[in-house]
Tab-separated table of N, CA and C in Angstrom:
chain	number	residue	atom	x	y	z
A	1	MET	N	-164.323	-120.826	138.327
A	1	MET	CA	-165.296	-121.405	137.227
A	1	MET	C	-164.464	-121.648	135.981
A	2	LYS	N	-164.485	-122.768	135.404
A	2	LYS	CA	-164.015	-123.084	134.176
A	2	LYS	C	-164.621	-122.921	133.026
A	3	TYR	N	-164.133	-122.107	131.943
A	3	TYR	CA	-164.689	-122.063	130.765
A	3	TYR	C	-164.162	-123.005	129.640
A	4	GLU	N	-165.027	-123.523	128.879
A	4	GLU	CA	-164.426	-124.506	127.837
A	4	GLU	C	-164.779	-123.564	126.585
A	5	ARG	N	-163.994	-124.158	125.626
A	5	ARG	CA	-164.164	-123.625	124.321
A	5	ARG	C	-165.414	-124.172	123.567
A	6	ASP	N	-166.120	-123.218	123.007
A	6	ASP	CA	-167.372	-123.762	122.290
A	6	ASP	C	-166.999	-124.179	120.738
A	7	GLU	N	-167.218	-125.400	120.642
A	7	GLU	CA	-166.630	-126.026	119.227
A	7	GLU	C	-167.682	-125.981	118.219
A	8	ARG	N	-168.990	-125.392	118.613
A	8	ARG	CA	-169.826	-125.564	117.408
A	8	ARG	C	-169.595	-124.508	116.481
A	9	LYS	N	-170.114	-125.249	115.153
A	9	LYS	CA	-169.942	-124.427	114.057
A	9	LYS	C	-171.299	-124.161	113.310
A	10	PHE	N	-171.510	-122.796	113.046
A	10	PHE	CA	-172.854	-122.542	112.451
A	10	PHE	C	-172.830	-122.825	111.084
A	11	ASP	N	-174.024	-123.659	110.427
A	11	ASP	CA	-174.070	-123.966	109.131
A	11	ASP	C	-174.972	-122.777	108.494
A	12	PHE	N	-174.379	-122.045	107.424
A	12	PHE	CA	-175.119	-120.882	107.085
A	12	PHE	C	-175.977	-121.275	105.673
A	13	HIS	N	-176.116	-122.591	105.417
A	13	HIS	CA	-176.707	-123.055	104.231
A	13	HIS	C	-178.230	-122.792	104.090
A	14	ASP	N	-178.827	-122.981	105.350
A	14	ASP	CA	-180.236	-122.792	105.513
A	14	ASP	C	-180.568	-121.392	105.270
A	15	ILE	N	-179.820	-120.431	105.977
A	15	ILE	CA	-180.116	-118.974	105.834
A	15	ILE	C	-179.811	-118.575	104.389
A	16	GLY	N	-178.768	-118.950	103.895
A	16	GLY	CA	-178.385	-118.568	102.459
A	16	GLY	C	-179.493	-118.944	101.597
A	17	LEU	N	-180.167	-120.144	101.665
A	17	LEU	CA	-181.245	-120.588	100.880
A	17	LEU	C	-182.420	-119.627	101.121
A	18	ALA	N	-182.604	-119.301	102.429
A	18	ALA	CA	-183.710	-118.161	102.529
A	18	ALA	C	-183.438	-116.877	102.098
A	19	ILE	N	-182.235	-116.374	101.939
A	19	ILE	CA	-181.937	-115.331	101.276
A	19	ILE	C	-182.104	-115.375	99.806
A	20	LYS	N	-181.730	-116.544	99.204
A	20	LYS	CA	-181.960	-116.684	97.743
A	20	LYS	C	-183.272	-116.594	97.274
A	21	LYS	N	-184.281	-117.414	98.196
A	21	LYS	CA	-185.527	-117.490	97.954
A	21	LYS	C	-186.293	-116.053	98.045
A	22	ALA	N	-185.955	-115.044	99.093
A	22	ALA	CA	-186.353	-113.892	99.430
A	22	ALA	C	-185.918	-113.000	98.134
A	23	ARG	N	-184.711	-113.111	97.825
A	23	ARG	CA	-184.215	-112.212	96.726
A	23	ARG	C	-185.112	-112.636	95.407
A	24	GLU	N	-185.312	-113.826	95.078
A	24	GLU	CA	-185.926	-114.254	93.824
A	24	GLU	C	-187.467	-113.799	93.951
A	25	ARG	N	-187.949	-113.808	95.103
A	25	ARG	CA	-189.452	-113.417	95.264
A	25	ARG	C	-189.617	-111.931	95.017
A	26	GLU	N	-188.482	-111.178	95.286
A	26	GLU	CA	-188.557	-109.801	95.114
A	26	GLU	C	-188.034	-109.312	93.627
A	27	GLY	N	-187.815	-110.699	92.713
A	27	GLY	CA	-187.296	-110.200	91.297
A	27	GLY	C	-186.097	-109.741	91.231
A	28	MET	N	-185.361	-109.897	92.180
A	28	MET	CA	-183.856	-109.284	92.178
A	28	MET	C	-182.868	-110.416	91.763
A	29	THR	N	-181.798	-109.958	90.659
A	29	THR	CA	-180.813	-110.724	90.381
A	29	THR	C	-179.825	-110.742	91.402
A	30	GLN	N	-178.705	-111.643	91.344
A	30	GLN	CA	-177.620	-111.792	92.297
A	30	GLN	C	-176.698	-110.472	92.048
A	31	GLU	N	-176.855	-110.118	90.630
A	31	GLU	CA	-175.794	-108.854	90.556
A	31	GLU	C	-176.546	-107.745	91.078
A	32	GLN	N	-177.708	-107.420	91.120
A	32	GLN	CA	-178.484	-106.196	91.544
A	32	GLN	C	-178.296	-106.290	93.212
A	33	LEU	N	-178.463	-107.423	93.824
A	33	LEU	CA	-178.169	-107.586	95.403
A	33	LEU	C	-176.675	-107.255	95.616
A	34	ALA	N	-175.780	-107.925	94.749
A	34	ALA	CA	-174.408	-107.448	94.954
A	34	ALA	C	-174.059	-105.891	94.906
A	35	SER	N	-174.720	-105.364	93.851
A	35	SER	CA	-174.524	-103.780	93.800
A	35	SER	C	-175.097	-103.193	95.183
A	36	ILE	N	-176.155	-103.422	95.583
A	36	ILE	CA	-176.861	-102.931	96.784
A	36	ILE	C	-175.947	-103.226	97.981
A	37	ILE	N	-175.168	-104.110	98.099
A	37	ILE	CA	-174.616	-104.721	99.366
A	37	ILE	C	-173.050	-104.386	99.241
A	38	ASP	N	-172.909	-103.746	98.023
A	38	ASP	CA	-171.364	-103.650	97.642
A	38	ASP	C	-170.516	-104.634	97.703
A	39	ARG	N	-170.810	-105.825	97.097
A	39	ARG	CA	-170.065	-106.907	97.057
A	39	ARG	C	-170.150	-107.595	95.516
A	40	ASP	N	-169.222	-108.426	95.237
A	40	ASP	CA	-169.023	-109.221	94.098
A	40	ASP	C	-170.165	-110.256	93.854
A	41	PRO	N	-170.962	-110.325	92.696
A	41	PRO	CA	-172.127	-111.234	92.366
A	41	PRO	C	-171.468	-112.643	92.986
A	42	ARG	N	-170.306	-113.080	92.787
A	42	ARG	CA	-169.881	-114.234	93.205
A	42	ARG	C	-169.903	-114.467	94.678
A	43	THR	N	-169.757	-113.250	95.418
A	43	THR	CA	-169.703	-113.425	96.678
A	43	THR	C	-171.292	-113.783	97.324
A	44	VAL	N	-172.277	-112.996	96.537
A	44	VAL	CA	-173.745	-113.309	96.912
A	44	VAL	C	-173.923	-114.766	96.556
A	45	MET	N	-173.386	-115.250	95.390
A	45	MET	CA	-173.533	-116.770	95.157
A	45	MET	C	-173.187	-117.564	96.088
A	46	TYR	N	-171.897	-117.477	96.678
A	46	TYR	CA	-171.481	-118.218	97.694
A	46	TYR	C	-172.125	-118.302	99.079
A	47	HIS	N	-172.684	-117.055	99.269
A	47	HIS	CA	-173.648	-117.069	100.427
A	47	HIS	C	-174.859	-117.758	100.305
A	48	GLU	N	-175.438	-117.690	99.069
A	48	GLU	CA	-176.707	-118.222	98.923
A	48	GLU	C	-176.598	-119.819	98.475
A	49	ASN	N	-175.655	-120.324	97.807
A	49	ASN	CA	-175.541	-121.603	97.363
A	49	ASN	C	-174.467	-122.479	98.187
A	50	ASP	N	-173.560	-121.910	98.728
A	50	ASP	CA	-172.406	-122.639	99.391
A	50	ASP	C	-172.379	-122.382	100.858
A	51	GLY	N	-173.223	-121.534	101.381
A	51	GLY	CA	-173.154	-121.513	102.884
A	51	GLY	C	-172.117	-120.686	103.433
A	52	GLN	N	-171.342	-119.903	102.527
A	52	GLN	CA	-170.307	-119.099	102.967
A	52	GLN	C	-170.670	-118.137	103.919
A	53	HIS	N	-170.211	-117.853	105.130
A	53	HIS	CA	-170.544	-116.817	106.041
A	53	HIS	C	-170.419	-115.463	105.539
A	54	PRO	N	-171.306	-114.586	105.600
A	54	PRO	CA	-171.003	-113.157	105.353
A	54	PRO	C	-170.447	-112.581	106.543
A	55	SER	N	-169.879	-111.162	106.317
A	55	SER	CA	-169.527	-110.535	107.584
A	55	SER	C	-170.895	-110.080	108.132
A	56	LEU	N	-170.713	-109.630	109.463
A	56	LEU	CA	-171.895	-109.367	110.254
A	56	LEU	C	-172.605	-108.292	109.646
A	57	ASN	N	-171.966	-107.174	109.189
A	57	ASN	CA	-172.717	-106.216	108.475
A	57	ASN	C	-173.309	-106.606	107.261
A	58	VAL	N	-172.795	-107.405	106.470
A	58	VAL	CA	-173.559	-107.769	105.183
A	58	VAL	C	-174.671	-108.677	105.729
A	59	PHE	N	-174.376	-109.639	106.807
A	59	PHE	CA	-175.525	-110.480	107.213
A	59	PHE	C	-176.826	-109.560	107.638
A	60	TYR	N	-176.592	-108.514	108.466
A	60	TYR	CA	-177.513	-107.716	108.761
A	60	TYR	C	-178.303	-107.096	107.599
A	61	GLN	N	-177.409	-106.416	106.585
A	61	GLN	CA	-178.198	-105.860	105.510
A	61	GLN	C	-179.025	-106.798	104.737
A	62	LEU	N	-178.596	-108.154	104.597
A	62	LEU	CA	-179.442	-109.101	103.959
A	62	LEU	C	-180.747	-109.520	104.436
A	63	VAL	N	-180.607	-109.872	105.940
A	63	VAL	CA	-181.853	-110.214	106.528
A	63	VAL	C	-182.748	-109.023	106.913
A	64	THR	N	-182.204	-107.756	106.979
A	64	THR	CA	-183.042	-106.744	107.166
A	64	THR	C	-183.704	-106.299	105.939
A	65	MET	N	-182.997	-106.330	104.876
A	65	MET	CA	-183.421	-105.939	103.552
A	65	MET	C	-184.737	-106.770	103.010
A	66	PHE	N	-184.605	-108.223	103.305
A	66	PHE	CA	-185.761	-109.033	103.109
A	66	PHE	C	-186.616	-109.335	104.149
A	67	GLY	N	-186.533	-108.755	105.319
A	67	GLY	CA	-187.373	-108.980	106.531
A	67	GLY	C	-187.370	-110.469	106.901
A	68	LEU	N	-186.069	-111.004	106.888
A	68	LEU	CA	-186.112	-112.346	107.491
A	68	LEU	C	-185.852	-112.484	108.822
A	69	SER	N	-186.552	-113.502	109.634
A	69	SER	CA	-186.281	-113.695	110.986
A	69	SER	C	-185.403	-114.730	110.915
A	70	VAL	N	-184.210	-114.391	111.874
A	70	VAL	CA	-183.143	-115.561	111.938
A	70	VAL	C	-183.378	-116.464	113.212
A	71	ASP	N	-184.425	-116.273	113.941
A	71	ASP	CA	-184.425	-117.044	115.161
A	71	ASP	C	-184.701	-118.528	114.723
A	72	GLN	N	-185.318	-118.879	113.752
A	72	GLN	CA	-185.686	-120.139	113.237
A	72	GLN	C	-184.360	-120.834	113.005
A	73	PHE	N	-183.434	-120.198	112.709
A	73	PHE	CA	-181.962	-120.738	112.293
A	73	PHE	C	-181.107	-120.816	113.539
A	74	PHE	N	-181.229	-119.818	114.253
A	74	PHE	CA	-180.354	-119.767	115.559
A	74	PHE	C	-180.909	-120.647	116.817
A	75	TYR	N	-182.197	-120.562	116.875
A	75	TYR	CA	-183.122	-121.418	117.956
A	75	TYR	C	-184.062	-122.247	117.365
A	76	PRO	N	-183.525	-123.286	116.755
A	76	PRO	CA	-184.617	-124.254	116.017
A	76	PRO	C	-185.677	-124.762	116.933
A	77	SER	N	-185.337	-124.875	118.200
A	77	SER	CA	-186.455	-125.221	119.019
A	77	SER	C	-187.514	-124.291	119.432
A	78	THR	N	-187.525	-122.913	118.785
A	78	THR	CA	-188.544	-122.150	118.864
A	78	THR	C	-189.666	-122.539	117.915
A	79	SER	N	-190.889	-122.462	118.303
A	79	SER	CA	-192.008	-123.157	117.517
A	79	SER	C	-192.200	-122.364	116.392
A	80	ALA	N	-192.807	-122.925	115.387
A	80	ALA	CA	-193.126	-122.307	114.050
A	80	ALA	C	-194.143	-120.974	114.286
A	81	ASP	N	-194.915	-121.036	115.376
A	81	ASP	CA	-195.973	-120.111	115.549
A	81	ASP	C	-195.168	-118.906	115.965
A	82	ASP	N	-194.243	-118.934	116.964
A	82	ASP	CA	-193.328	-117.783	117.317
A	82	ASP	C	-192.538	-117.238	116.221
A	83	ALA	N	-192.102	-118.194	115.412
A	83	ALA	CA	-191.188	-117.636	114.302
A	83	ALA	C	-192.263	-116.770	113.293
A	84	CYS	N	-193.297	-117.116	113.071
A	84	CYS	CA	-194.333	-116.619	112.249
A	84	CYS	C	-194.645	-115.141	112.929
A	85	LYS	N	-194.796	-115.155	114.106
A	85	LYS	CA	-195.202	-113.806	114.829
A	85	LYS	C	-194.021	-112.900	114.642
A	86	LYS	N	-192.847	-113.424	114.727
A	86	LYS	CA	-191.627	-112.401	114.699
A	86	LYS	C	-191.520	-111.918	113.335
A	87	ARG	N	-191.855	-112.770	112.187
A	87	ARG	CA	-191.726	-112.214	110.872
A	87	ARG	C	-192.950	-111.321	110.604
A	88	ILE	N	-194.080	-111.391	111.160
A	88	ILE	CA	-195.045	-110.705	110.909
A	88	ILE	C	-194.700	-109.225	111.775
A	89	ASP	N	-194.204	-109.325	112.744
A	89	ASP	CA	-193.607	-108.072	113.461
A	89	ASP	C	-192.875	-107.356	112.818
A	90	ILE	N	-191.792	-108.058	112.089
A	90	ILE	CA	-190.891	-107.253	111.383
A	90	ILE	C	-191.611	-106.559	110.076
A	91	LEU	N	-192.531	-107.261	109.343
A	91	LEU	CA	-193.281	-106.599	108.396
A	91	LEU	C	-193.980	-105.345	108.828
A	92	LEU	N	-194.705	-105.538	110.115
A	92	LEU	CA	-195.497	-104.518	110.578
A	92	LEU	C	-194.646	-103.279	110.787
A	93	LYS	N	-193.480	-103.336	111.226
A	93	LYS	CA	-192.498	-102.177	111.617
A	93	LYS	C	-192.214	-101.499	110.370
A	94	SER	N	-192.527	-102.065	109.265
A	94	SER	CA	-192.323	-101.236	107.937
A	94	SER	C	-193.345	-100.442	107.340
A	95	LEU	N	-194.812	-100.666	108.025
A	95	LEU	CA	-196.046	-99.950	107.654
A	95	LEU	C	-196.131	-98.539	108.276
A	96	ASP	N	-196.797	-97.623	107.519
A	96	ASP	CA	-197.184	-96.529	108.335
A	96	ASP	C	-198.554	-96.666	108.861
A	97	GLU	N	-198.976	-95.599	109.548
A	97	GLU	CA	-200.296	-95.642	110.367
A	97	GLU	C	-201.552	-96.073	109.587
A	98	LYS	N	-201.676	-95.582	108.300
A	98	LYS	CA	-202.576	-96.120	107.512
A	98	LYS	C	-202.807	-97.499	107.203
A	99	GLU	N	-201.679	-97.985	106.908
A	99	GLU	CA	-201.363	-99.349	106.439
A	99	GLU	C	-201.632	-100.236	107.728
A	100	LEU	N	-201.192	-99.830	108.946
A	100	LEU	CA	-201.327	-100.608	110.288
A	100	LEU	C	-202.735	-100.799	110.459
A	101	ARG	N	-203.576	-99.594	110.276
A	101	ARG	CA	-205.071	-99.479	110.491
A	101	ARG	C	-205.775	-100.543	109.837
A	102	LEU	N	-205.356	-100.628	108.531
A	102	LEU	CA	-205.972	-101.699	107.629
A	102	LEU	C	-205.579	-103.108	108.147
A	103	VAL	N	-204.181	-103.538	108.414
A	103	VAL	CA	-204.016	-104.605	109.151
A	103	VAL	C	-204.799	-105.023	110.167
A	104	GLU	N	-204.929	-104.066	111.073
A	104	GLU	CA	-205.739	-104.146	112.260
A	104	GLU	C	-207.224	-104.652	111.898
A	105	THR	N	-207.723	-103.906	110.882
A	105	THR	CA	-209.157	-104.164	110.439
A	105	THR	C	-209.214	-105.652	109.897
A	106	ILE	N	-208.200	-106.004	109.229
A	106	ILE	CA	-208.212	-107.506	108.552
A	106	ILE	C	-208.054	-108.533	109.768
A	107	ILE	N	-207.326	-108.268	110.726
A	107	ILE	CA	-207.137	-109.198	111.719
A	107	ILE	C	-208.467	-109.333	112.714
A	108	ARG	N	-209.023	-108.066	112.923
A	108	ARG	CA	-210.256	-108.192	113.702
A	108	ARG	C	-211.323	-108.897	112.864
A	109	ALA	N	-211.508	-108.835	111.425
A	109	ALA	CA	-212.461	-109.426	110.605
A	109	ALA	C	-212.172	-111.042	110.852
A	110	ILE	N	-210.845	-111.397	110.710
A	110	ILE	CA	-210.605	-112.812	110.867
A	110	ILE	C	-210.940	-113.414	112.054
A	111	LYS	N	-210.568	-112.500	113.154
A	111	LYS	CA	-210.981	-113.113	114.586
A	111	LYS	C	-212.558	-113.055	114.840
A	112	ASP	N	-213.361	-112.058	114.195
A	112	ASP	CA	-214.678	-112.141	114.211
A	112	ASP	C	-215.508	-113.321	113.415
A	113	ALA	N	-214.747	-113.575	112.384
A	113	ALA	CA	-215.096	-114.786	111.498
A	113	ALA	C	-215.043	-116.097	112.287
A	114	LYS	N	-213.902	-116.170	112.960
A	114	LYS	CA	-213.485	-117.440	113.595
A	114	LYS	C	-214.494	-117.658	114.871
A	115	GLU	N	-214.559	-116.516	115.531
A	115	GLU	CA	-215.493	-116.569	116.749
A	115	GLU	C	-216.952	-116.999	116.175
A	116	THR	N	-217.498	-116.416	115.013
A	116	THR	CA	-218.813	-116.879	114.626
A	116	THR	C	-218.979	-118.366	114.232
A	117	GLU	N	-217.773	-118.779	113.514
A	117	GLU	CA	-217.612	-120.292	113.241
A	117	GLU	C	-217.697	-121.122	114.487
A	118	ASP	N	-216.967	-120.735	115.550
A	118	ASP	CA	-216.988	-121.604	116.650
A	118	ASP	C	-218.412	-121.511	117.288
A	119	ALA	N	-219.239	-120.404	117.193
A	119	ALA	CA	-220.349	-120.245	117.998
A	119	ALA	C	-221.548	-121.308	117.407
């Protein structure tokens, strides 16, 4: 079996922008984020604005810190519905039992309202 070199290059710009939006949504500055991930603020700026690839460890820290799903970037053919479910799953994993019960109640209420609408 012959193996050929994979010449694809991953464009980090879209993930960098998603990280920037998530950071801003949290009210965090580039300097604060840089301190958390132990990097220079310019490095954060390069990741967010220039699409510079971070190390795997920094990448992991960034996407897990902000609860970002990277599937939409790595597998663009995945449906938006699947990507949304994965983002929700990530968020659910951060909740305690009481918060999960509240989310379950809300989902049941939405489902019941939809069934009432359809009837």
